[in-house]
Amino acid sequence: LIVGCDAYPNAPGAELSGAVADALAIRRWLVDPYGPGLEPAQITFLASPSGSGQQPDPELVTGPATRLRLAQAVAALREVRGGERLYVYFAGHGCRTDPQNQLTAQDALALTDFSAADPAASCTGVEDLRIRLSLCDFRDVVMIIDACRNLPFQAPFRLSSLGLDPTGPPSKQARVFLLQSTAAGESAVELESDAGARGVFSAALSDSLAGAGAAKVFDDTDETSPYLVRWSSVCAHLAATVQGQTPSYLGQGDLVLGRFPDGSFEDVRLDIDVAPTAAPGELTARV
């Protein structure tokens, strides 16, 4: 389930340029054979492009990024049986619900029908969404959110639940892995480039999922695909490389998000000098 929201027609000045482009990048990763390797038919893609952002191929889009379509998509996921792993990605505006009390403030995602006059009608809570997804019949749920977590309102508002409450016990409780682009109270930033606008976090995420730097680890027991991109290494790489905002994450264990065969990456030159004054057997390394 991918949601990219650039258009906010009921909120003057809120238009974005990079959320749909970020969502498209995640979609490409989902179908990459070195990544999850999903079939296109397994992807629900909700997109609301703006005039200044990337325009997706209409054949890829399931529907607009409205709260109603999101509720329908989550309800459809409840009907899936025996799922292995569910990926959910959101790029767009977000906020906190209470500028006065951090203890009661919740993270909210703003859909394309958002209006500051009635924010609850067009937002969904991250925690409500997390719980609903955890009750779907999947072994693992991976949630990735590129949205602000600051406090733009002068007064609090209350979130309503998304769709109908699930009935009956799930066949299994999914493990949930949640990665957010910022810490609570921070803004998520877009940057313009010659290739178009991208979210700072999502651009770094795309590089990480492609095995950039320390986002990959080497498993010398796997002769076929020894380079692994793991949840833990991606989160650590993002924490070290994203500037100006603080990605936050949680998870119950670790996951392999991608596998690359030997020869997929350029060799890294390592020079080792023996220090003339070092004790016998002591080395100093220069990379």
Tab-separated table of N, CA, C and O in Angstrom, residues 108-196:
chain	number	residue	atom	x	y	z
A	108	ALA	N	-0.485	12.483	13.132
A	108	ALA	CA	-1.583	12.394	12.173
A	108	ALA	C	-1.047	12.566	10.763
A	108	ALA	O	-0.112	13.337	10.533
A	109	LEU	N	-1.647	11.853	9.821
A	109	LEU	CA	-1.313	11.963	8.398
A	109	LEU	C	-2.443	12.692	7.696
A	109	LEU	O	-3.615	12.338	7.871
A	110	ALA	N	-2.101	13.700	6.902
A	110	ALA	CA	-3.106	14.510	6.213
A	110	ALA	C	-3.260	14.024	4.778
A	110	ALA	O	-2.284	13.992	4.015
A	111	LEU	N	-4.476	13.661	4.400
A	111	LEU	CA	-4.759	13.215	3.042
A	111	LEU	C	-5.141	14.401	2.157
A	111	LEU	O	-5.260	15.536	2.630
A	112	THR	N	-5.378	14.146	0.885
A	112	THR	CA	-5.544	15.228	-0.073
A	112	THR	C	-6.805	16.054	0.173
A	112	THR	O	-6.869	17.211	-0.248
A	113	ASP	N	-7.791	15.528	0.869
A	113	ASP	CA	-9.003	16.288	1.179
A	113	ASP	C	-8.873	17.066	2.483
A	113	ASP	O	-9.870	17.540	3.033
A	114	PHE	N	-7.654	17.252	2.961
A	114	PHE	CA	-7.410	17.931	4.222
A	114	PHE	C	-7.875	19.383	4.198
A	114	PHE	O	-7.680	20.106	3.227
A	115	SER	N	-8.459	19.800	5.315
A	115	SER	CA	-8.829	21.201	5.527
A	115	SER	C	-8.512	21.573	6.967
A	115	SER	O	-8.853	20.824	7.896
A	116	ALA	N	-7.853	22.710	7.159
A	116	ALA	CA	-7.512	23.151	8.509
A	116	ALA	C	-8.757	23.458	9.334
A	116	ALA	O	-8.706	23.461	10.566
A	117	ALA	N	-9.894	23.720	8.667
A	117	ALA	CA	-11.125	24.008	9.389
A	117	ALA	C	-11.708	22.767	10.052
A	117	ALA	O	-12.428	22.875	11.048
A	118	ASP	N	-11.379	21.588	9.508
A	118	ASP	CA	-11.902	20.331	10.061
A	118	ASP	C	-10.861	19.236	9.844
A	118	ASP	O	-11.065	18.309	9.055
A	119	PRO	N	-9.722	19.318	10.534
A	119	PRO	CA	-8.620	18.396	10.239
A	119	PRO	C	-8.931	16.935	10.520
A	119	PRO	O	-8.444	16.054	9.813
A	120	ALA	N	-9.751	16.667	11.525
A	120	ALA	CA	-10.022	15.271	11.873
A	120	ALA	C	-10.728	14.518	10.758
A	120	ALA	O	-10.578	13.299	10.626
A	121	ALA	N	-11.494	15.246	9.922
A	121	ALA	CA	-12.264	14.601	8.863
A	121	ALA	C	-11.391	14.109	7.719
A	121	ALA	O	-11.839	13.290	6.907
A	122	SER	N	-10.157	14.597	7.649
A	122	SER	CA	-9.312	14.249	6.508
A	122	SER	C	-7.922	13.797	6.943
A	122	SER	O	-6.997	13.779	6.135
A	123	CYS	N	-7.768	13.449	8.204
A	123	CYS	CA	-6.514	12.917	8.730
A	123	CYS	C	-6.745	11.501	9.251
A	123	CYS	O	-7.875	11.106	9.536
A	124	THR	N	-5.663	10.781	9.382
A	124	THR	CA	-5.720	9.491	10.064
A	124	THR	C	-4.560	9.403	11.018
A	124	THR	O	-3.467	9.923	10.751
A	125	GLY	N	-4.776	8.803	12.161
A	125	GLY	CA	-3.729	8.685	13.158
A	125	GLY	C	-2.748	7.578	12.833
A	125	GLY	O	-3.137	6.495	12.401
A	126	VAL	N	-1.472	7.846	13.039
A	126	VAL	CA	-0.442	6.837	12.780
A	126	VAL	C	-0.639	5.633	13.699
A	126	VAL	O	-0.525	4.477	13.264
A	127	GLU	N	-0.953	5.875	14.961
A	127	GLU	CA	-1.125	4.769	15.894
A	127	GLU	C	-2.357	3.934	15.553
A	127	GLU	O	-2.323	2.696	15.615
A	128	ASP	N	-3.457	4.608	15.180
A	128	ASP	CA	-4.659	3.875	14.769
A	128	ASP	C	-4.362	3.014	13.548
A	128	ASP	O	-4.763	1.843	13.476
A	129	LEU	N	-3.632	3.581	12.584
A	129	LEU	CA	-3.273	2.837	11.382
A	129	LEU	C	-2.365	1.668	11.730
A	129	LEU	O	-2.535	0.550	11.210
A	130	ARG	N	-1.405	1.896	12.631
A	130	ARG	CA	-0.486	0.829	13.015
A	130	ARG	C	-1.238	-0.352	13.635
A	130	ARG	O	-0.985	-1.519	13.294
A	131	ILE	N	-2.157	-0.059	14.529
A	131	ILE	CA	-2.907	-1.134	15.186
A	131	ILE	C	-3.751	-1.901	14.179
A	131	ILE	O	-3.814	-3.135	14.192
A	132	ARG	N	-4.415	-1.182	13.284
A	132	ARG	CA	-5.262	-1.848	12.289
A	132	ARG	C	-4.432	-2.748	11.370
A	132	ARG	O	-4.850	-3.859	11.026
A	133	LEU	N	-3.263	-2.286	10.978
A	133	LEU	CA	-2.413	-3.094	10.114
A	133	LEU	C	-1.863	-4.301	10.865
A	133	LEU	O	-1.704	-5.387	10.285
A	134	SER	N	-1.578	-4.134	12.155
A	134	SER	CA	-1.047	-5.258	12.928
A	134	SER	C	-2.075	-6.373	13.078
A	134	SER	O	-1.718	-7.532	13.327
A	135	LEU	N	-3.357	-6.043	12.924
A	135	LEU	CA	-4.421	-7.045	13.037
A	135	LEU	C	-4.733	-7.722	11.703
A	135	LEU	O	-5.588	-8.605	11.643
A	136	CYS	N	-4.069	-7.286	10.628
A	136	CYS	CA	-4.210	-7.984	9.349
A	136	CYS	C	-3.449	-9.308	9.413
A	136	CYS	O	-2.551	-9.492	10.237
A	137	ASP	N	-3.790	-10.224	8.541
A	137	ASP	CA	-3.237	-11.574	8.584
A	137	ASP	C	-1.910	-11.641	7.827
A	137	ASP	O	-1.779	-12.321	6.809
A	138	PHE	N	-0.934	-10.874	8.327
A	138	PHE	CA	0.422	-10.893	7.785
A	138	PHE	C	1.387	-11.241	8.907
A	138	PHE	O	1.130	-10.934	10.072
A	139	ARG	N	2.507	-11.828	8.541
A	139	ARG	CA	3.525	-12.133	9.548
A	139	ARG	C	4.236	-10.860	10.002
A	139	ARG	O	4.498	-10.666	11.189
A	140	ASP	N	4.588	-9.990	9.023
A	140	ASP	CA	5.303	-8.750	9.317
A	140	ASP	C	4.621	-7.583	8.610
A	140	ASP	O	4.108	-7.737	7.488
A	141	VAL	N	4.638	-6.425	9.241
A	141	VAL	CA	4.149	-5.189	8.643
A	141	VAL	C	5.270	-4.159	8.723
A	141	VAL	O	5.805	-3.896	9.808
A	142	VAL	N	5.628	-3.596	7.579
A	142	VAL	CA	6.653	-2.559	7.501
A	142	VAL	C	5.964	-1.247	7.135
A	142	VAL	O	5.420	-1.108	6.038
A	143	MET	N	5.971	-0.286	8.063
A	143	MET	CA	5.376	1.029	7.836
A	143	MET	C	6.496	2.061	7.709
A	143	MET	O	7.358	2.164	8.584
A	144	ILE	N	6.463	2.836	6.621
A	144	ILE	CA	7.449	3.898	6.397
A	144	ILE	C	6.685	5.183	6.116
A	144	ILE	O	5.848	5.231	5.205
A	145	ILE	N	6.973	6.229	6.889
A	145	ILE	CA	6.213	7.475	6.805
A	145	ILE	C	7.170	8.647	6.630
A	145	ILE	O	8.060	8.862	7.469
A	146	ASP	N	6.989	9.390	5.543
A	146	ASP	CA	7.754	10.614	5.307
A	146	ASP	C	6.786	11.784	5.425
A	146	ASP	O	6.136	12.183	4.448
A	147	ALA	N	6.660	12.327	6.624
A	147	ALA	CA	5.720	13.411	6.904
A	147	ALA	C	6.188	14.165	8.139
A	147	ALA	O	6.887	13.605	8.993
A	148	CYS	N	5.775	15.426	8.243
A	148	CYS	CA	6.121	16.241	9.410
A	148	CYS	C	5.479	15.670	10.668
A	148	CYS	O	4.434	15.025	10.623
A	149	ARG	N	6.100	15.978	11.788
A	149	ARG	CA	5.546	15.616	13.094
A	149	ARG	C	5.582	16.833	14.016
A	149	ARG	O	5.827	16.729	15.209
A	150	ASN	N	5.334	18.019	13.424
A	150	ASN	CA	5.351	19.244	14.220
A	150	ASN	C	3.934	19.647	14.610
A	150	ASN	O	2.984	18.897	14.387
A	151	LEU	N	3.780	20.830	15.187
A	151	LEU	CA	2.517	21.247	15.785
A	151	LEU	C	2.049	22.556	15.141
A	151	LEU	O	2.294	23.646	15.660
A	152	PRO	N	1.349	22.498	14.019
A	152	PRO	CA	0.996	23.724	13.300
A	152	PRO	C	-0.238	24.439	13.815
A	152	PRO	O	-0.512	25.564	13.404
A	153	PHE	N	-1.018	23.811	14.684
A	153	PHE	CA	-2.284	24.398	15.116
A	153	PHE	C	-2.140	25.058	16.485
A	153	PHE	O	-1.293	24.677	17.298
A	154	GLN	N	-2.985	26.038	16.738
A	154	GLN	CA	-3.001	26.720	18.025
A	154	GLN	C	-3.906	26.022	19.036
A	154	GLN	O	-3.893	26.355	20.206
A	155	ALA	N	-4.706	25.096	18.591
A	155	ALA	CA	-5.617	24.371	19.473
A	155	ALA	C	-5.582	22.895	19.099
A	155	ALA	O	-5.322	22.545	17.953
A	156	PRO	N	-5.843	22.017	20.046
A	156	PRO	CA	-5.816	20.584	19.748
A	156	PRO	C	-7.047	20.136	18.978
A	156	PRO	O	-8.071	20.814	18.957
A	157	PHE	N	-6.942	18.989	18.334
A	157	PHE	CA	-8.102	18.340	17.731
A	157	PHE	C	-8.007	16.846	17.988
A	157	PHE	O	-6.937	16.319	18.274
A	158	ARG	N	-9.146	16.179	17.916
A	158	ARG	CA	-9.214	14.748	18.191
A	158	ARG	C	-9.353	13.975	16.878
A	158	ARG	O	-10.142	14.344	16.018
A	159	LEU	N	-8.603	12.905	16.796
A	159	LEU	CA	-8.665	12.053	15.621
A	159	LEU	C	-9.802	11.054	15.749
A	159	LEU	O	-10.089	10.554	16.839
A	160	SER	N	-10.422	10.748	14.625
A	160	SER	CA	-11.410	9.672	14.595
A	160	SER	C	-10.754	8.420	14.030
A	160	SER	O	-9.740	8.491	13.333
A	161	SER	N	-11.319	7.261	14.322
A	161	SER	CA	-10.756	6.009	13.836
A	161	SER	C	-10.998	5.875	12.336
A	161	SER	O	-11.897	6.488	11.768
A	162	LEU	N	-10.174	5.066	11.701
A	162	LEU	CA	-10.220	4.896	10.251
A	162	LEU	C	-11.131	3.727	9.900
A	162	LEU	O	-10.804	2.567	10.169
A	163	GLY	N	-12.278	4.009	9.300
A	163	GLY	CA	-13.172	2.945	8.863
A	163	GLY	C	-13.818	2.220	10.027
A	163	GLY	O	-13.911	2.727	11.144
A	164	LEU	N	-14.277	1.013	9.753
A	164	LEU	CA	-14.931	0.197	10.764
A	164	LEU	C	-13.898	-0.562	11.582
A	164	LEU	O	-12.853	-0.957	11.063
A	165	ASP	N	-14.207	-0.783	12.848
A	165	ASP	CA	-13.300	-1.550	13.697
A	165	ASP	C	-13.309	-3.010	13.274
A	165	ASP	O	-14.351	-3.564	12.909
A	166	PRO	N	-12.141	-3.667	13.318
A	166	PRO	CA	-12.072	-5.091	12.971
A	166	PRO	C	-12.918	-5.922	13.930
A	166	PRO	O	-13.052	-5.598	15.110
A	167	THR	N	-13.465	-6.993	13.406
A	167	THR	CA	-14.246	-7.922	14.241
A	167	THR	C	-13.586	-9.287	14.219
A	167	THR	O	-13.033	-9.717	13.207
A	168	GLY	N	-13.637	-9.965	15.336
A	168	GLY	CA	-13.055	-11.296	15.418
A	168	GLY	C	-11.557	-11.232	15.632
A	168	GLY	O	-10.892	-10.295	15.211
A	169	PRO	N	-10.985	-12.233	16.277
A	169	PRO	CA	-9.547	-12.257	16.542
A	169	PRO	C	-8.763	-12.537	15.258
A	169	PRO	O	-9.221	-13.288	14.394
A	170	PRO	N	-7.585	-11.923	15.096
A	170	PRO	CA	-6.759	-12.242	13.929
A	170	PRO	C	-6.167	-13.634	14.051
A	170	PRO	O	-6.020	-14.165	15.163
A	171	SER	N	-5.840	-14.221	12.910
A	171	SER	CA	-5.242	-15.557	12.959
A	171	SER	C	-3.832	-15.492	13.536
A	171	SER	O	-3.339	-16.462	14.099
A	172	LYS	N	-3.180	-14.349	13.395
A	172	LYS	CA	-1.879	-14.143	14.041
A	172	LYS	C	-1.656	-12.644	14.177
A	172	LYS	O	-2.226	-11.846	13.430
A	173	GLN	N	-0.858	-12.261	15.169
A	173	GLN	CA	-0.550	-10.854	15.403
A	173	GLN	C	0.735	-10.519	14.661
A	173	GLN	O	1.780	-11.135	14.903
A	174	ALA	N	0.673	-9.566	13.766
A	174	ALA	CA	1.839	-9.230	12.959
A	174	ALA	C	2.876	-8.475	13.778
A	174	ALA	O	2.546	-7.706	14.677
A	175	ARG	N	4.146	-8.705	13.458
A	175	ARG	CA	5.206	-7.849	13.967
A	175	ARG	C	5.185	-6.561	13.155
A	175	ARG	O	5.089	-6.599	11.925
A	176	VAL	N	5.300	-5.417	13.823
A	176	VAL	CA	5.245	-4.139	13.131
A	176	VAL	C	6.604	-3.451	13.221
A	176	VAL	O	7.188	-3.328	14.305
A	177	PHE	N	7.090	-3.003	12.071
A	177	PHE	CA	8.324	-2.224	11.964
A	177	PHE	C	7.940	-0.839	11.443
A	177	PHE	O	7.390	-0.723	10.342
A	178	LEU	N	8.205	0.194	12.230
A	178	LEU	CA	7.784	1.551	11.893
A	178	LEU	C	8.997	2.446	11.749
A	178	LEU	O	9.830	2.537	12.655
A	179	LEU	N	9.098	3.113	10.600
A	179	LEU	CA	10.183	4.059	10.328
A	179	LEU	C	9.558	5.390	9.936
A	179	LEU	O	8.789	5.468	8.982
A	180	GLN	N	9.850	6.446	10.699
A	180	GLN	CA	9.336	7.776	10.423
A	180	GLN	C	10.482	8.723	10.099
A	180	GLN	O	11.583	8.605	10.650
A	181	SER	N	10.209	9.698	9.238
A	181	SER	CA	11.273	10.545	8.695
A	181	SER	C	11.821	11.540	9.693
A	181	SER	O	12.895	12.102	9.475
A	182	THR	N	11.090	11.801	10.784
A	182	THR	CA	11.528	12.793	11.749
A	182	THR	C	11.236	12.318	13.165
A	182	THR	O	10.475	11.369	13.378
A	183	ALA	N	11.809	13.020	14.115
A	183	ALA	CA	11.417	12.867	15.508
A	183	ALA	C	10.199	13.738	15.769
A	183	ALA	O	9.876	14.648	14.993
A	184	ALA	N	9.496	13.477	16.859
A	184	ALA	CA	8.321	14.266	17.215
A	184	ALA	C	8.703	15.738	17.358
A	184	ALA	O	9.707	16.079	17.981
A	185	GLY	N	7.893	16.620	16.738
A	185	GLY	CA	8.141	18.044	16.787
A	185	GLY	C	8.947	18.585	15.629
A	185	GLY	O	9.081	19.806	15.481
A	186	GLU	N	9.480	17.699	14.779
A	186	GLU	CA	10.305	18.143	13.656
A	186	GLU	C	9.514	18.186	12.351
A	186	GLU	O	8.448	17.574	12.226
A	187	SER	N	10.076	18.909	11.376
A	187	SER	CA	9.501	18.979	10.030
A	187	SER	C	10.257	18.048	9.094
A	187	SER	O	11.462	17.826	9.253
A	188	ALA	N	9.553	17.516	8.118
A	188	ALA	CA	10.176	16.753	7.035
A	188	ALA	C	10.400	17.699	5.863
A	188	ALA	O	9.508	18.458	5.496
A	189	VAL	N	11.575	17.645	5.262
A	189	VAL	CA	11.999	18.652	4.298
A	189	VAL	C	12.016	18.080	2.887
A	189	VAL	O	12.380	16.924	2.682
A	190	GLU	N	11.608	18.897	1.917
A	190	GLU	CA	11.764	18.598	0.496
A	190	GLU	C	12.916	19.421	-0.071
A	190	GLU	O	13.138	20.555	0.359
A	191	LEU	N	13.623	18.841	-1.037
A	191	LEU	CA	14.678	19.554	-1.732
A	191	LEU	C	14.457	19.471	-3.233
A	191	LEU	O	14.084	18.420	-3.766
A	192	GLU	N	14.688	20.591	-3.925
A	192	GLU	CA	14.602	20.632	-5.375
A	192	GLU	C	15.954	20.279	-5.978
A	192	GLU	O	17.005	20.619	-5.436
A	193	SER	N	15.927	19.578	-7.094
A	193	SER	CA	17.141	19.272	-7.844
A	193	SER	C	16.806	19.287	-9.322
A	193	SER	O	15.648	19.479	-9.712
A	194	ASP	N	17.806	19.074	-10.162
A	194	ASP	CA	17.562	19.034	-11.604
A	194	ASP	C	16.617	17.896	-11.971
A	194	ASP	O	15.893	17.967	-12.970
A	195	ALA	N	16.589	16.852	-11.153
A	195	ALA	CA	15.717	15.705	-11.420
A	195	ALA	C	14.318	15.892	-10.848
A	195	ALA	O	13.456	15.045	-11.045
A	196	GLY	N	14.097	17.023	-10.147
A	196	GLY	CA	12.793	17.262	-9.538
A	196	GLY	C	12.871	17.205	-8.024
A	196	GLY	O	13.913	16.885	-7.442
